[in-house]
mmCIF file with all atom_site columns, C-alpha atoms in Angstrom:
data_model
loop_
_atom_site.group_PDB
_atom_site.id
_atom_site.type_symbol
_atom_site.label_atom_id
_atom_site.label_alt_id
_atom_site.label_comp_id
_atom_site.label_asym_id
_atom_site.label_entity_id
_atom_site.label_seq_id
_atom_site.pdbx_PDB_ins_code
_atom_site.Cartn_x
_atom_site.Cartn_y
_atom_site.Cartn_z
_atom_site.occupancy
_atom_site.B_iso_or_equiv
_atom_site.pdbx_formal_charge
_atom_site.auth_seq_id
_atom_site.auth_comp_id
_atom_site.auth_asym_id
_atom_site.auth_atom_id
_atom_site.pdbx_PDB_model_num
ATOM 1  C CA . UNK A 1 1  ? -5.217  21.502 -4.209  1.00 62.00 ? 21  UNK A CA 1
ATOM 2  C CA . UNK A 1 2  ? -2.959  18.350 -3.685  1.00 67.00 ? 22  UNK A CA 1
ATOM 3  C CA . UNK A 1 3  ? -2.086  15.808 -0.714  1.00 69.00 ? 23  UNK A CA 1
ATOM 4  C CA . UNK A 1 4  ? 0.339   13.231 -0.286  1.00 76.00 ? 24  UNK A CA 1
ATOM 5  C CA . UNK A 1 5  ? 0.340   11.083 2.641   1.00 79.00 ? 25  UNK A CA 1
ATOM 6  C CA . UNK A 1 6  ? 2.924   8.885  4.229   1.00 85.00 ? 26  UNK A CA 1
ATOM 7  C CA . UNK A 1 7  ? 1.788   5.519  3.291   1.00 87.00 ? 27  UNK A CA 1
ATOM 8  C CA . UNK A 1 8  ? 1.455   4.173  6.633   1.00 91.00 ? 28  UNK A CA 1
ATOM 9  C CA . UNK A 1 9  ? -1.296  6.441  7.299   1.00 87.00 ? 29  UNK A CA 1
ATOM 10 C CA . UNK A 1 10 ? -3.433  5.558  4.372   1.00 85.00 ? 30  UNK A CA 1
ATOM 11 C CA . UNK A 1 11 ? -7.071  4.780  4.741   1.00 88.00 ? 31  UNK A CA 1
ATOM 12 C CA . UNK A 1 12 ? -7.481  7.313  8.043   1.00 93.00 ? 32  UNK A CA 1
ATOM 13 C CA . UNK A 1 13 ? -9.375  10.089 6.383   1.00 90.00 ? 33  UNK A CA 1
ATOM 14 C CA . UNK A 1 14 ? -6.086  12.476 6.636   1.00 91.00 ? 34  UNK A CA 1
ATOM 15 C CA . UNK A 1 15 ? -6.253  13.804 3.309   1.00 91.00 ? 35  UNK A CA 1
ATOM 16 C CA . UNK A 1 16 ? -10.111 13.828 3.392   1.00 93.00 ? 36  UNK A CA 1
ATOM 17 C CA . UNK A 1 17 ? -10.181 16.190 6.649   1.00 93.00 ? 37  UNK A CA 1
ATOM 18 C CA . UNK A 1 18 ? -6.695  18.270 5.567   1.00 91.00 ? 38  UNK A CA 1
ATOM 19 C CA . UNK A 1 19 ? -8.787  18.657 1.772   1.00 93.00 ? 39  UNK A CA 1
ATOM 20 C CA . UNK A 1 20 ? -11.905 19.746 3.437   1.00 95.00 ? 40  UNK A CA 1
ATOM 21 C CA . UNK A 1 21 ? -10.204 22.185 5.944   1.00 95.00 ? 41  UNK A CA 1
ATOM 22 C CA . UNK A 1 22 ? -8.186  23.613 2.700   1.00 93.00 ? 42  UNK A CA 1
ATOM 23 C CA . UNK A 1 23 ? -12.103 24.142 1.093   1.00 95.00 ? 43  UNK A CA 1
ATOM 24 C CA . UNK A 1 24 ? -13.004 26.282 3.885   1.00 95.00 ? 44  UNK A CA 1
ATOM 25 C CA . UNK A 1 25 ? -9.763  28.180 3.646   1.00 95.00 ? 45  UNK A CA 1
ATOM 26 C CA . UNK A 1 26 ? -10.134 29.119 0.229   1.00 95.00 ? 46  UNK A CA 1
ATOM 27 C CA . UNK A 1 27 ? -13.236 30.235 0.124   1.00 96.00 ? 47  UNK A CA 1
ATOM 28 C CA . UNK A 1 28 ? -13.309 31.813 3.332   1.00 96.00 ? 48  UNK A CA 1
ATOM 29 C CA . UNK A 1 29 ? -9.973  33.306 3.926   1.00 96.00 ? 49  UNK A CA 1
ATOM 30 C CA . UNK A 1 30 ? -8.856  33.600 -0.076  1.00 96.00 ? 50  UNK A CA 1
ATOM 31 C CA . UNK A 1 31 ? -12.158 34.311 -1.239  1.00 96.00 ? 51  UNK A CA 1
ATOM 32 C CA . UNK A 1 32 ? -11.584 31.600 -4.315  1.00 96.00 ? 52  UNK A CA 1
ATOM 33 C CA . UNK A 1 33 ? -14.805 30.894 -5.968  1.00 96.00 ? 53  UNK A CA 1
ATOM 34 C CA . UNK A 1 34 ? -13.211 27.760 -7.297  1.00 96.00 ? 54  UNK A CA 1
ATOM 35 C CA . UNK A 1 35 ? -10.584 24.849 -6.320  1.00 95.00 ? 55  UNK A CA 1
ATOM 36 C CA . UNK A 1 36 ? -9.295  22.026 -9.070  1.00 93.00 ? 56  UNK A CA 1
ATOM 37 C CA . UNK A 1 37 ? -7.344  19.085 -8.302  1.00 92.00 ? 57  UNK A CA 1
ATOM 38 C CA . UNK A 1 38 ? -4.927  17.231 -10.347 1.00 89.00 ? 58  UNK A CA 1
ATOM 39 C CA . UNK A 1 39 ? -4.681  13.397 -10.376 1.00 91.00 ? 59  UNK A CA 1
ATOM 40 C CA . UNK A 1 40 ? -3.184  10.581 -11.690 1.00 91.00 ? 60  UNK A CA 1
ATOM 41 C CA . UNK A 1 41 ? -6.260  8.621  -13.546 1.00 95.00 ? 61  UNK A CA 1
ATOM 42 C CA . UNK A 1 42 ? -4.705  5.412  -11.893 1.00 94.00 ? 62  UNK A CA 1
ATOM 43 C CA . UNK A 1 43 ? -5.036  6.628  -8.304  1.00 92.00 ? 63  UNK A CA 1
ATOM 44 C CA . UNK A 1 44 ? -8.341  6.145  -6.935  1.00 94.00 ? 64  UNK A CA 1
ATOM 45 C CA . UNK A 1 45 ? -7.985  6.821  -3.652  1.00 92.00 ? 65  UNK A CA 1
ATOM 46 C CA . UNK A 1 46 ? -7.272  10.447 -4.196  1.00 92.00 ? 66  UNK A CA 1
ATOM 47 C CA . UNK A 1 47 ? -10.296 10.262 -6.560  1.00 96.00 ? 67  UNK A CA 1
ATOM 48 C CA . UNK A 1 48 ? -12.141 9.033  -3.839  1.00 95.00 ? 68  UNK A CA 1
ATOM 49 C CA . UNK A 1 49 ? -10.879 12.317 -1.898  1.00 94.00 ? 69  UNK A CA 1
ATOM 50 C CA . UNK A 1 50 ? -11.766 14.705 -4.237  1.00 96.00 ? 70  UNK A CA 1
ATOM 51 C CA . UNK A 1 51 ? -15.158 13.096 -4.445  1.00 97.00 ? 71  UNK A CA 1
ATOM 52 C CA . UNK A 1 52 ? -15.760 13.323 -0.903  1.00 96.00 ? 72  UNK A CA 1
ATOM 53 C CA . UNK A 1 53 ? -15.262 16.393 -0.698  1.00 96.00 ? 73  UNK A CA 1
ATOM 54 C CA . UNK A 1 54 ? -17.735 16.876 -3.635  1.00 97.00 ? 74  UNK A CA 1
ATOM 55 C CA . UNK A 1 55 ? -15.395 17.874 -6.440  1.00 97.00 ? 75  UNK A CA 1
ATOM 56 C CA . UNK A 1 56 ? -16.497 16.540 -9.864  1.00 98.00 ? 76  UNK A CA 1
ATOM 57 C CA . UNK A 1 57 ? -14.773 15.357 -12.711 1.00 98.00 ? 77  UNK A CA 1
ATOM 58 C CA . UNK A 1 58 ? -13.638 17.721 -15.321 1.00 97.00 ? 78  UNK A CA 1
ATOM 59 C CA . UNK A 1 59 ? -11.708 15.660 -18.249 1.00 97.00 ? 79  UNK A CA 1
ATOM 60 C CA . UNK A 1 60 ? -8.396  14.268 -18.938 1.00 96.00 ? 80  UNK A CA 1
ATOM 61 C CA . UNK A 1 61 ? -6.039  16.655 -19.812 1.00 92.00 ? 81  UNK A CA 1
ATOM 62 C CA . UNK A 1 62 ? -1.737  16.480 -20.770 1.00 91.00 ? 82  UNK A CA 1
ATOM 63 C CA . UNK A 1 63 ? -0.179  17.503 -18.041 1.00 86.00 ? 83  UNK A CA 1
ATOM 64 C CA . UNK A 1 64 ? 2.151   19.607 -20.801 1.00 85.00 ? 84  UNK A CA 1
ATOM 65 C CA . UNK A 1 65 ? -0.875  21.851 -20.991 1.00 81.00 ? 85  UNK A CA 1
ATOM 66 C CA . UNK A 1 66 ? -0.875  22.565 -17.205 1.00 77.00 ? 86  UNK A CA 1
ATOM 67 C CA . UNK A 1 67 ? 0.667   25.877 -16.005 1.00 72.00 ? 87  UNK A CA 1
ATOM 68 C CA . UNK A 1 68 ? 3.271   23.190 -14.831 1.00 70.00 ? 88  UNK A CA 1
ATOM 69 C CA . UNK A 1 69 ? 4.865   22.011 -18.104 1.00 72.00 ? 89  UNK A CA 1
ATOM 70 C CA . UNK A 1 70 ? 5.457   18.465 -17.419 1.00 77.00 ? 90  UNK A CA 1
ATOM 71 C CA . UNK A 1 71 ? 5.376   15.827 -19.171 1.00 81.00 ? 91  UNK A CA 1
ATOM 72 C CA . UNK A 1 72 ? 2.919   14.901 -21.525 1.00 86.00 ? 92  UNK A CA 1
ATOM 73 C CA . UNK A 1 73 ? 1.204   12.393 -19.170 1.00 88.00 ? 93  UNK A CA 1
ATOM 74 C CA . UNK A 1 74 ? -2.572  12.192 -18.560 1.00 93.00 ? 94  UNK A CA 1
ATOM 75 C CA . UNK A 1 75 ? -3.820  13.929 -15.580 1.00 92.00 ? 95  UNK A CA 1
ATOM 76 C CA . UNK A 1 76 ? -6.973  14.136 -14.129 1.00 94.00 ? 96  UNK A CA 1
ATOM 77 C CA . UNK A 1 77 ? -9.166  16.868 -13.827 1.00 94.00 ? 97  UNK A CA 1
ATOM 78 C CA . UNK A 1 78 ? -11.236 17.471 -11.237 1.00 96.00 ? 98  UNK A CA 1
ATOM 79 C CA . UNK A 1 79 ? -12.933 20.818 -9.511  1.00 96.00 ? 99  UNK A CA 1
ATOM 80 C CA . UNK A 1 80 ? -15.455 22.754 -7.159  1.00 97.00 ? 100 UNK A CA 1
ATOM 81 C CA . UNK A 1 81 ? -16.852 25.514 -7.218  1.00 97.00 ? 101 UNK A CA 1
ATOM 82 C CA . UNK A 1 82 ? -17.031 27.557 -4.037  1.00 96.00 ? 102 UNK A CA 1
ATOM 83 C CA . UNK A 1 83 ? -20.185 29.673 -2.691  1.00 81.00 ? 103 UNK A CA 1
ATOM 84 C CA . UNK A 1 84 ? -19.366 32.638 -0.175  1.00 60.00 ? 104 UNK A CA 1
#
């Protein structure tokens, strides 16, 4: 799960409402029984997304040890789990 908005729309709940309607997808359309998110541990606005849409906080991880492979930065972890 990831958004990026164009900076002039920060602060209008965009990624909040697109992140909640991509919940509801995945559990109801790709029957997921889990999302994760992965952040920068410097950007707390999309902290405060993940929150709001009542993901929790998981660790810091490398970003190396993502399926990914990039750079060995710190990332984020955060997740929810999905009920049917």
């Amino acid at each position: 799960l990831g958004w990026w908005v164009w900076k002039d729309y920060w602060g209008r709940g965009f990624a909040t409402e697109a992140a909640e309607a991509l919940v509801v997808h995945a559990r109801d359309v790709m029957g997921l029984t889990r999302v994760v998110a992965v952040i920068d541990p410097l950007n707390t606005a999309s902290i405060r997304v993940a929150e709001k849409i009542g993901m929790r906080f998981e660790g810091i991880i490398s970003a190396r040890d993502t399926v990914a492979r990039r750079d060995d930065i710190p990332i984020a972890i955060y997740a929810l789990a999905l009920r049917g």
